[in-house]
């Protein structure tokens, strides 16, 4: 019964993790909400990809957070909660995707499908002239 008070004070639920691979590729797991304080902190991390909550704030606030996180792609988690809401939830997710695209054109929001695997490949190749 005291979990909500604990979560509001800070728990593992609201921690964020920045994982930097030996190659320098950075993965952010964002555990917080979409308030202005979060947006200011998110700008510091500059990950290549992120797994970020799809919080209950407005779609504008979420898109502002996602644009601040930036990077090549953001995979929202907890998005299936909105999918369970039917058309309203789907519309909300689509708004977040579009508003993020408008604010950060280089950042894709990818809503993963349940039970599907995704492969992220990063590669730099020198093309030799023939």
Short mmCIF file of N, CA, C and O in Angstrom, two decimals:
data_model
loop_
_atom_site.label_atom_id
_atom_site.label_comp_id
_atom_site.label_asym_id
_atom_site.label_seq_id
_atom_site.Cartn_x
_atom_site.Cartn_y
_atom_site.Cartn_z
N UNK A 1 0.81 -1.23 0.00
CA UNK A 1 0.00 0.00 0.00
C UNK A 1 0.84 1.28 0.00
O UNK A 1 0.38 2.32 -0.40
N UNK A 2 2.09 1.19 0.43
CA UNK A 2 2.94 2.37 0.46
C UNK A 2 3.77 2.54 -0.81
O UNK A 2 4.61 3.42 -0.88
N UNK A 3 3.53 1.71 -1.81
CA UNK A 3 4.36 1.75 -3.03
C UNK A 3 4.25 3.09 -3.75
O UNK A 3 5.25 3.59 -4.26
N UNK A 4 3.06 3.69 -3.80
CA UNK A 4 2.93 4.95 -4.52
C UNK A 4 3.77 6.04 -3.85
O UNK A 4 4.48 6.77 -4.53
N UNK A 5 3.73 6.12 -2.55
CA UNK A 5 4.54 7.12 -1.84
C UNK A 5 6.02 6.87 -2.11
O UNK A 5 6.79 7.81 -2.33
N UNK A 6 6.42 5.62 -2.12
CA UNK A 6 7.81 5.28 -2.38
C UNK A 6 8.18 5.66 -3.81
O UNK A 6 9.24 6.23 -4.06
N UNK A 7 7.31 5.36 -4.77
CA UNK A 7 7.59 5.69 -6.17
C UNK A 7 7.74 7.19 -6.36
O UNK A 7 8.60 7.65 -7.10
N UNK A 8 6.89 7.97 -5.71
CA UNK A 8 6.97 9.41 -5.86
C UNK A 8 8.26 9.97 -5.26
O UNK A 8 8.78 10.98 -5.71
N UNK A 9 8.77 9.31 -4.22
CA UNK A 9 10.01 9.75 -3.60
C UNK A 9 11.22 9.31 -4.40
O UNK A 9 12.31 9.81 -4.22
N UNK A 10 11.01 8.36 -5.30
CA UNK A 10 12.12 7.87 -6.12
C UNK A 10 12.39 6.41 -5.85
O UNK A 10 12.68 6.03 -4.74
N UNK A 11 12.24 5.60 -6.83
CA UNK A 11 12.50 4.18 -6.71
C UNK A 11 13.13 3.71 -8.00
O UNK A 11 13.42 4.51 -8.89
N UNK A 12 13.31 2.44 -8.14
CA UNK A 12 13.88 1.90 -9.37
C UNK A 12 13.00 2.23 -10.58
O UNK A 12 13.49 2.34 -11.69
N UNK A 13 11.72 2.38 -10.35
CA UNK A 13 10.79 2.71 -11.44
C UNK A 13 11.17 4.01 -12.13
O UNK A 13 11.06 4.15 -13.33
N UNK A 14 11.64 4.98 -11.39
CA UNK A 14 11.90 6.29 -11.96
C UNK A 14 13.38 6.57 -12.21
O UNK A 14 13.76 7.70 -12.42
N UNK A 15 14.21 5.56 -12.17
CA UNK A 15 15.62 5.74 -12.47
C UNK A 15 15.83 5.65 -13.98
O UNK A 15 15.12 4.94 -14.68
N UNK A 16 16.80 6.37 -14.46
CA UNK A 16 17.18 6.29 -15.87
C UNK A 16 18.59 5.73 -15.94
O UNK A 16 19.40 5.93 -15.02
N UNK A 17 18.88 5.03 -17.02
CA UNK A 17 20.18 4.41 -17.20
C UNK A 17 20.73 4.80 -18.56
O UNK A 17 20.02 4.73 -19.56
N UNK A 18 21.99 5.18 -18.61
CA UNK A 18 22.66 5.45 -19.87
C UNK A 18 23.75 4.39 -20.02
O UNK A 18 24.67 4.32 -19.20
N UNK A 19 23.60 3.57 -21.04
CA UNK A 19 24.54 2.48 -21.30
C UNK A 19 25.39 2.89 -22.48
O UNK A 19 24.86 3.20 -23.55
N UNK A 20 26.70 2.92 -22.30
CA UNK A 20 27.61 3.26 -23.39
C UNK A 20 28.42 2.02 -23.73
O UNK A 20 29.15 1.48 -22.88
N UNK A 21 28.27 1.55 -24.96
CA UNK A 21 28.99 0.37 -25.42
C UNK A 21 30.44 0.75 -25.75
O UNK A 21 30.74 1.93 -25.95
N UNK A 22 31.34 -0.24 -25.81
CA UNK A 22 32.73 0.07 -26.13
C UNK A 22 32.90 0.85 -27.44
O UNK A 22 33.82 1.64 -27.59
N UNK A 23 31.97 0.67 -28.37
CA UNK A 23 32.03 1.39 -29.65
C UNK A 23 31.64 2.86 -29.50
O UNK A 23 31.77 3.63 -30.44
N UNK A 24 31.09 3.23 -28.33
CA UNK A 24 30.61 4.59 -28.11
C UNK A 24 29.11 4.73 -28.35
O UNK A 24 28.54 5.79 -28.11
N UNK A 25 28.46 3.67 -28.82
CA UNK A 25 27.02 3.67 -29.05
C UNK A 25 26.32 3.79 -27.69
O UNK A 25 26.63 3.06 -26.77
N UNK A 26 25.39 4.75 -27.59
CA UNK A 26 24.75 5.05 -26.30
C UNK A 26 23.27 4.69 -26.32
O UNK A 26 22.55 5.09 -27.23
N UNK A 27 22.83 3.96 -25.29
CA UNK A 27 21.45 3.54 -25.15
C UNK A 27 20.93 4.13 -23.84
O UNK A 27 21.49 3.88 -22.77
N UNK A 28 19.85 4.89 -23.93
CA UNK A 28 19.24 5.48 -22.75
C UNK A 28 17.96 4.73 -22.41
O UNK A 28 17.11 4.52 -23.29
N UNK A 29 17.83 4.31 -21.17
CA UNK A 29 16.58 3.76 -20.67
C UNK A 29 16.03 4.83 -19.74
O UNK A 29 16.59 5.07 -18.67
N UNK A 30 14.97 5.51 -20.19
CA UNK A 30 14.41 6.66 -19.47
C UNK A 30 13.27 6.18 -18.59
O UNK A 30 12.29 5.65 -19.08
N UNK A 31 13.37 6.41 -17.29
CA UNK A 31 12.37 5.91 -16.37
C UNK A 31 11.46 6.97 -15.79
O UNK A 31 10.59 6.66 -15.00
N UNK A 32 11.64 8.23 -16.15
CA UNK A 32 10.86 9.29 -15.53
C UNK A 32 9.69 9.75 -16.36
O UNK A 32 9.38 9.20 -17.41
N UNK A 33 9.07 10.81 -15.88
CA UNK A 33 7.93 11.40 -16.56
C UNK A 33 8.38 12.41 -17.60
O UNK A 33 9.53 12.40 -18.05
N UNK A 34 7.46 13.31 -17.95
CA UNK A 34 7.73 14.28 -19.02
C UNK A 34 7.62 15.71 -18.53
O UNK A 34 7.21 16.59 -19.28
N UNK A 35 7.99 15.98 -17.29
CA UNK A 35 7.90 17.36 -16.81
C UNK A 35 9.11 18.16 -17.31
O UNK A 35 10.04 17.63 -17.90
N UNK A 36 9.09 19.47 -17.10
CA UNK A 36 10.14 20.33 -17.63
C UNK A 36 11.51 20.02 -17.04
O UNK A 36 12.52 20.14 -17.71
N UNK A 37 11.56 19.61 -15.78
CA UNK A 37 12.82 19.22 -15.17
C UNK A 37 13.41 18.02 -15.91
O UNK A 37 14.61 17.97 -16.19
N UNK A 38 12.55 17.06 -16.25
CA UNK A 38 13.00 15.87 -16.99
C UNK A 38 13.53 16.27 -18.36
O UNK A 38 14.56 15.75 -18.81
N UNK A 39 12.85 17.20 -19.02
CA UNK A 39 13.29 17.64 -20.34
C UNK A 39 14.68 18.25 -20.26
O UNK A 39 15.54 17.97 -21.11
N UNK A 40 14.93 19.06 -19.25
CA UNK A 40 16.26 19.68 -19.11
C UNK A 40 17.34 18.62 -18.89
O UNK A 40 18.42 18.72 -19.46
N UNK A 41 17.04 17.60 -18.09
CA UNK A 41 18.02 16.53 -17.85
C UNK A 41 18.21 15.67 -19.09
O UNK A 41 19.33 15.26 -19.41
N UNK A 42 17.14 15.39 -19.80
CA UNK A 42 17.21 14.52 -20.98
C UNK A 42 18.13 15.09 -22.05
O UNK A 42 18.80 14.34 -22.76
N UNK A 43 18.20 16.39 -22.14
CA UNK A 43 19.05 17.04 -23.16
C UNK A 43 20.53 16.74 -22.96
O UNK A 43 21.32 16.84 -23.88
N UNK A 44 20.90 16.37 -21.73
CA UNK A 44 22.31 16.13 -21.41
C UNK A 44 22.85 14.82 -21.97
O UNK A 44 24.05 14.69 -22.17
N UNK A 45 22.00 13.83 -22.19
CA UNK A 45 22.46 12.46 -22.43
C UNK A 45 22.83 12.16 -23.88
O UNK A 45 23.73 11.40 -24.14
N UNK A 46 22.13 12.69 -24.84
CA UNK A 46 22.39 12.51 -26.26
C UNK A 46 22.64 11.05 -26.66
O UNK A 46 23.68 10.69 -27.19
N UNK A 47 21.68 10.18 -26.42
CA UNK A 47 21.85 8.77 -26.78
C UNK A 47 21.65 8.55 -28.28
O UNK A 47 21.10 9.39 -28.98
N UNK A 48 22.10 7.39 -28.74
CA UNK A 48 21.82 6.99 -30.12
C UNK A 48 20.39 6.46 -30.22
O UNK A 48 19.67 6.79 -31.15
N UNK A 49 20.02 5.61 -29.27
CA UNK A 49 18.64 5.13 -29.19
C UNK A 49 18.18 5.18 -27.74
O UNK A 49 19.01 5.22 -26.82
N UNK A 50 16.87 5.14 -27.55
CA UNK A 50 16.31 5.18 -26.19
C UNK A 50 15.13 4.24 -26.08
O UNK A 50 14.42 3.99 -27.04
N UNK A 51 14.95 3.79 -24.86
CA UNK A 51 13.72 3.12 -24.45
C UNK A 51 13.16 4.05 -23.40
O UNK A 51 13.77 4.24 -22.35
N UNK A 52 12.04 4.69 -23.72
CA UNK A 52 11.52 5.74 -22.84
C UNK A 52 10.06 5.49 -22.52
O UNK A 52 9.30 5.04 -23.38
N UNK A 53 9.68 5.79 -21.29
CA UNK A 53 8.29 5.63 -20.91
C UNK A 53 7.38 6.46 -21.81
O UNK A 53 7.77 7.52 -22.30
N UNK A 54 6.20 5.97 -22.01
CA UNK A 54 5.13 6.75 -22.64
C UNK A 54 4.24 7.13 -21.46
O UNK A 54 3.30 6.43 -21.10
N UNK A 55 4.58 8.24 -20.80
CA UNK A 55 3.88 8.60 -19.56
C UNK A 55 2.48 9.13 -19.83
O UNK A 55 2.05 9.27 -20.97
N UNK A 56 1.80 9.47 -18.77
CA UNK A 56 0.41 9.92 -18.87
C UNK A 56 0.27 11.42 -19.08
O UNK A 56 -0.84 11.92 -19.13
N UNK A 57 1.36 12.15 -19.23
CA UNK A 57 1.26 13.58 -19.50
C UNK A 57 0.64 13.80 -20.88
O UNK A 57 0.38 12.85 -21.62
N UNK A 58 0.45 15.05 -21.25
CA UNK A 58 -0.14 15.37 -22.56
C UNK A 58 0.80 14.93 -23.68
O UNK A 58 2.01 14.78 -23.48
N UNK A 59 0.23 14.75 -24.87
CA UNK A 59 1.05 14.35 -26.01
C UNK A 59 2.09 15.43 -26.34
O UNK A 59 3.19 15.10 -26.78
N UNK A 60 1.78 16.70 -26.10
CA UNK A 60 2.75 17.78 -26.31
C UNK A 60 3.93 17.62 -25.36
O UNK A 60 5.09 17.78 -25.76
N UNK A 61 3.65 17.34 -24.09
CA UNK A 61 4.72 17.19 -23.10
C UNK A 61 5.59 15.97 -23.41
O UNK A 61 6.82 16.03 -23.30
N UNK A 62 4.95 14.89 -23.83
CA UNK A 62 5.71 13.68 -24.17
C UNK A 62 6.60 13.94 -25.38
O UNK A 62 7.78 13.60 -25.39
N UNK A 63 6.04 14.58 -26.41
CA UNK A 63 6.81 14.88 -27.62
C UNK A 63 7.97 15.83 -27.30
O UNK A 63 9.06 15.69 -27.85
N UNK A 64 7.76 16.75 -26.39
CA UNK A 64 8.82 17.67 -25.97
C UNK A 64 9.95 16.87 -25.29
O UNK A 64 11.13 17.10 -25.56
N UNK A 65 9.59 15.92 -24.44
CA UNK A 65 10.60 15.07 -23.80
C UNK A 65 11.32 14.23 -24.84
O UNK A 65 12.55 14.16 -24.84
N UNK A 66 10.58 13.59 -25.73
CA UNK A 66 11.21 12.74 -26.74
C UNK A 66 12.14 13.55 -27.63
O UNK A 66 13.22 13.09 -27.99
N UNK A 67 11.74 14.77 -27.99
CA UNK A 67 12.61 15.63 -28.81
C UNK A 67 13.87 16.00 -28.03
O UNK A 67 14.96 16.08 -28.61
N UNK A 68 13.74 16.22 -26.73
CA UNK A 68 14.91 16.55 -25.90
C UNK A 68 15.85 15.35 -25.80
O UNK A 68 17.06 15.50 -25.84
N UNK A 69 15.30 14.15 -25.70
CA UNK A 69 16.12 12.94 -25.66
C UNK A 69 16.83 12.79 -27.00
O UNK A 69 18.02 12.53 -27.06
N UNK A 70 16.09 12.95 -28.09
CA UNK A 70 16.67 12.89 -29.43
C UNK A 70 17.21 11.52 -29.78
O UNK A 70 16.69 10.50 -29.34
N UNK A 71 18.27 11.50 -30.56
CA UNK A 71 18.85 10.25 -31.02
C UNK A 71 18.17 9.76 -32.29
O UNK A 71 17.30 10.43 -32.85
N UNK A 72 18.58 8.60 -32.73
CA UNK A 72 18.02 8.04 -33.97
C UNK A 72 16.64 7.46 -33.79
O UNK A 72 15.80 7.53 -34.67
N UNK A 73 16.42 6.82 -32.64
CA UNK A 73 15.13 6.14 -32.43
C UNK A 73 14.79 6.09 -30.96
O UNK A 73 15.67 5.97 -30.10
N UNK A 74 13.50 6.19 -30.69
CA UNK A 74 12.97 6.03 -29.34
C UNK A 74 11.92 4.92 -29.39
O UNK A 74 11.01 4.95 -30.21
N UNK A 75 12.10 3.95 -28.53
CA UNK A 75 11.12 2.88 -28.37
C UNK A 75 10.35 3.16 -27.09
O UNK A 75 10.91 3.06 -26.00
N UNK A 76 9.08 3.55 -27.18
CA UNK A 76 8.32 3.79 -25.95
C UNK A 76 8.01 2.47 -25.24
O UNK A 76 7.76 1.46 -25.89
N UNK A 77 8.05 2.51 -23.92
CA UNK A 77 7.52 1.36 -23.19
C UNK A 77 6.32 1.83 -22.38
O UNK A 77 6.10 3.02 -22.21
N UNK A 78 5.52 0.91 -21.98
CA UNK A 78 4.20 1.13 -21.39
C UNK A 78 3.20 1.58 -22.45
O UNK A 78 2.10 2.00 -22.12
N UNK A 79 3.59 1.52 -23.73
CA UNK A 79 2.66 1.95 -24.77
C UNK A 79 1.49 0.99 -24.92
O UNK A 79 0.43 1.38 -25.35
N UNK A 80 1.67 -0.26 -24.51
CA UNK A 80 0.56 -1.20 -24.63
C UNK A 80 -0.59 -0.84 -23.70
O UNK A 80 -1.73 -1.20 -23.96
N UNK A 81 -0.32 -0.07 -22.65
CA UNK A 81 -1.40 0.44 -21.81
C UNK A 81 -2.33 1.31 -22.64
O UNK A 81 -3.55 1.24 -22.51
N UNK A 82 -1.75 2.11 -23.52
CA UNK A 82 -2.56 2.98 -24.38
C UNK A 82 -3.24 2.18 -25.49
O UNK A 82 -4.35 2.51 -25.89
N UNK A 83 -2.58 1.13 -25.98
CA UNK A 83 -3.21 0.31 -27.00
C UNK A 83 -4.46 -0.37 -26.46
O UNK A 83 -5.43 -0.57 -27.17
N UNK A 84 -4.44 -0.71 -25.17
CA UNK A 84 -5.59 -1.35 -24.54
C UNK A 84 -6.78 -0.39 -24.43
O UNK A 84 -7.90 -0.81 -24.23
N UNK A 85 -6.52 0.92 -24.59
CA UNK A 85 -7.59 1.92 -24.53
C UNK A 85 -8.37 2.01 -25.84
O UNK A 85 -9.29 2.80 -25.97
N UNK A 86 -7.94 1.23 -26.84
CA UNK A 86 -8.64 1.23 -28.11
C UNK A 86 -8.27 2.44 -28.96
O UNK A 86 -7.13 2.89 -28.97
N UNK A 87 -9.26 2.97 -29.68
CA UNK A 87 -9.03 4.07 -30.63
C UNK A 87 -8.41 5.30 -29.96
O UNK A 87 -7.53 5.93 -30.52
N UNK A 88 -8.87 5.64 -28.77
CA UNK A 88 -8.34 6.81 -28.08
C UNK A 88 -6.85 6.64 -27.77
O UNK A 88 -6.05 7.55 -27.99
N UNK A 89 -6.47 5.48 -27.29
CA UNK A 89 -5.07 5.21 -26.99
C UNK A 89 -4.20 5.19 -28.24
O UNK A 89 -3.09 5.73 -28.24
N UNK A 90 -4.73 4.59 -29.31
CA UNK A 90 -3.99 4.55 -30.57
C UNK A 90 -3.80 5.96 -31.12
O UNK A 90 -2.71 6.31 -31.59
N UNK A 91 -4.83 6.78 -31.04
CA UNK A 91 -4.74 8.17 -31.50
C UNK A 91 -3.68 8.93 -30.68
O UNK A 91 -2.90 9.69 -31.22
N UNK A 92 -3.65 8.66 -29.40
CA UNK A 92 -2.67 9.32 -28.52
C UNK A 92 -1.24 8.96 -28.93
O UNK A 92 -0.37 9.82 -29.03
N UNK A 93 -1.00 7.69 -29.19
CA UNK A 93 0.33 7.26 -29.62
C UNK A 93 0.68 7.89 -30.96
O UNK A 93 1.80 8.39 -31.15
N UNK A 94 -0.25 7.90 -31.89
CA UNK A 94 0.01 8.51 -33.20
C UNK A 94 0.33 10.00 -33.06
O UNK A 94 1.19 10.53 -33.78
N UNK A 95 -0.34 10.69 -32.14
CA UNK A 95 -0.05 12.11 -31.90
C UNK A 95 1.38 12.29 -31.38
O UNK A 95 2.08 13.21 -31.80
N UNK A 96 1.79 11.43 -30.48
CA UNK A 96 3.15 11.52 -29.94
C UNK A 96 4.16 11.30 -31.06
O UNK A 96 5.14 12.05 -31.18
N UNK A 97 3.93 10.31 -31.91
CA UNK A 97 4.84 10.03 -33.02
C UNK A 97 4.94 11.25 -33.94
O UNK A 97 6.04 11.70 -34.29
N UNK A 98 3.81 11.82 -34.32
CA UNK A 98 3.79 12.96 -35.25
C UNK A 98 4.40 14.22 -34.61
O UNK A 98 5.20 14.91 -35.23
N UNK A 99 4.03 14.51 -33.38
CA UNK A 99 4.56 15.71 -32.71
C UNK A 99 6.06 15.60 -32.47
O UNK A 99 6.78 16.60 -32.55
N UNK A 100 6.54 14.40 -32.19
CA UNK A 100 7.98 14.20 -32.02
C UNK A 100 8.68 14.41 -33.36
O UNK A 100 9.72 15.06 -33.43
N UNK A 101 8.10 13.89 -34.43
CA UNK A 101 8.68 14.05 -35.77
C UNK A 101 8.79 15.53 -36.13
O UNK A 101 9.78 15.97 -36.70
N UNK A 102 7.78 16.31 -35.75
CA UNK A 102 7.80 17.74 -36.04
C UNK A 102 8.89 18.46 -35.24
O UNK A 102 9.55 19.36 -35.77
N UNK A 103 9.07 18.07 -34.00
CA UNK A 103 10.06 18.74 -33.13
C UNK A 103 11.48 18.25 -33.37
O UNK A 103 12.44 19.00 -33.19
N UNK A 104 11.62 16.98 -33.71
CA UNK A 104 12.95 16.37 -33.90
C UNK A 104 12.89 15.46 -35.13
O UNK A 104 12.74 14.24 -34.99
N UNK A 105 12.97 16.04 -36.33
CA UNK A 105 12.80 15.25 -37.57
C UNK A 105 13.74 14.05 -37.70
O UNK A 105 13.40 13.08 -38.35
N UNK A 106 14.90 14.09 -37.08
CA UNK A 106 15.84 12.98 -37.19
C UNK A 106 15.61 11.86 -36.19
O UNK A 106 16.34 10.88 -36.18
N UNK A 107 14.61 11.99 -35.35
CA UNK A 107 14.32 10.99 -34.32
C UNK A 107 13.04 10.24 -34.66
O UNK A 107 11.99 10.84 -34.79
N UNK A 108 13.14 8.92 -34.82
CA UNK A 108 11.96 8.09 -35.08
C UNK A 108 11.42 7.57 -33.76
O UNK A 108 12.19 7.17 -32.89
N UNK A 109 10.10 7.56 -33.65
CA UNK A 109 9.46 6.89 -32.52
C UNK A 109 8.91 5.59 -33.07
O UNK A 109 8.09 5.59 -33.98
N UNK A 110 9.41 4.48 -32.54
CA UNK A 110 9.04 3.16 -33.03
C UNK A 110 8.24 2.45 -31.96
O UNK A 110 8.77 2.17 -30.88
N UNK A 111 6.98 2.20 -32.23
CA UNK A 111 6.13 1.48 -31.27
C UNK A 111 6.24 -0.01 -31.55
O UNK A 111 5.70 -0.51 -32.53
N UNK A 112 6.97 -0.71 -30.71
CA UNK A 112 7.19 -2.13 -30.98
C UNK A 112 5.90 -2.94 -30.87
O UNK A 112 5.00 -2.60 -30.11
N UNK A 113 5.84 -3.97 -31.68
CA UNK A 113 4.69 -4.88 -31.63
C UNK A 113 5.00 -6.00 -30.65
O UNK A 113 6.11 -6.55 -30.65
N UNK A 114 4.01 -6.33 -29.85
CA UNK A 114 4.17 -7.38 -28.84
C UNK A 114 4.53 -8.71 -29.52
O UNK A 114 3.95 -9.08 -30.52
N UNK A 115 5.53 -9.37 -28.96
CA UNK A 115 5.93 -10.67 -29.47
C UNK A 115 6.86 -10.62 -30.67
O UNK A 115 7.23 -11.66 -31.20
N UNK A 116 7.24 -9.44 -31.12
CA UNK A 116 8.15 -9.30 -32.26
C UNK A 116 9.52 -8.88 -31.75
O UNK A 116 9.64 -8.15 -30.78
N UNK A 117 10.55 -9.34 -32.43
CA UNK A 117 11.92 -8.98 -32.09
C UNK A 117 12.41 -7.93 -33.07
O UNK A 117 12.08 -7.95 -34.25
N UNK A 118 13.24 -7.01 -32.58
CA UNK A 118 13.80 -5.95 -33.41
C UNK A 118 15.30 -6.03 -33.34
O UNK A 118 15.88 -6.29 -32.29
N UNK A 119 15.94 -5.80 -34.46
CA UNK A 119 17.40 -5.82 -34.52
C UNK A 119 17.86 -4.41 -34.86
O UNK A 119 17.36 -3.79 -35.80
N UNK A 120 18.80 -3.91 -34.10
CA UNK A 120 19.36 -2.59 -34.34
C UNK A 120 20.77 -2.80 -34.85
O UNK A 120 21.60 -3.42 -34.17
N UNK A 121 21.02 -2.32 -36.04
CA UNK A 121 22.32 -2.51 -36.66
C UNK A 121 22.94 -1.15 -36.92
O UNK A 121 22.30 -0.27 -37.50
N UNK A 122 24.15 -0.96 -36.44
CA UNK A 122 24.87 0.27 -36.74
C UNK A 122 26.17 -0.13 -37.42
O UNK A 122 26.86 -1.05 -36.97
N UNK A 123 26.46 0.53 -38.51
CA UNK A 123 27.63 0.13 -39.27
C UNK A 123 28.14 1.33 -40.06
O UNK A 123 27.35 2.08 -40.63
N UNK A 124 29.43 1.50 -40.09
CA UNK A 124 30.05 2.51 -40.92
C UNK A 124 31.01 1.77 -41.85
O UNK A 124 31.85 1.00 -41.40
N UNK A 125 30.84 1.99 -43.15
CA UNK A 125 31.69 1.32 -44.12
C UNK A 125 32.31 2.34 -45.06
O UNK A 125 31.64 3.30 -45.48
N UNK A 126 33.54 2.12 -45.40
CA UNK A 126 34.21 2.93 -46.40
C UNK A 126 33.93 2.31 -47.75
O UNK A 126 34.22 1.13 -47.98
N UNK A 127 33.32 3.07 -48.63
CA UNK A 127 33.04 2.56 -49.96
C UNK A 127 34.25 2.85 -50.86
O UNK A 127 34.64 4.01 -51.04
N UNK A 128 34.84 1.82 -51.36
CA UNK A 128 35.99 1.96 -52.24
C UNK A 128 35.53 2.27 -53.65
O UNK A 128 34.58 1.65 -54.14
N UNK A 129 36.16 3.24 -54.29
CA UNK A 129 35.85 3.53 -55.69
C UNK A 129 36.47 2.48 -56.57
O UNK A 129 37.58 2.03 -56.34
N UNK A 130 35.74 2.09 -57.59
CA UNK A 130 36.28 1.07 -58.49
C UNK A 130 36.92 1.69 -59.69
O UNK A 130 36.66 2.71 -60.15
#
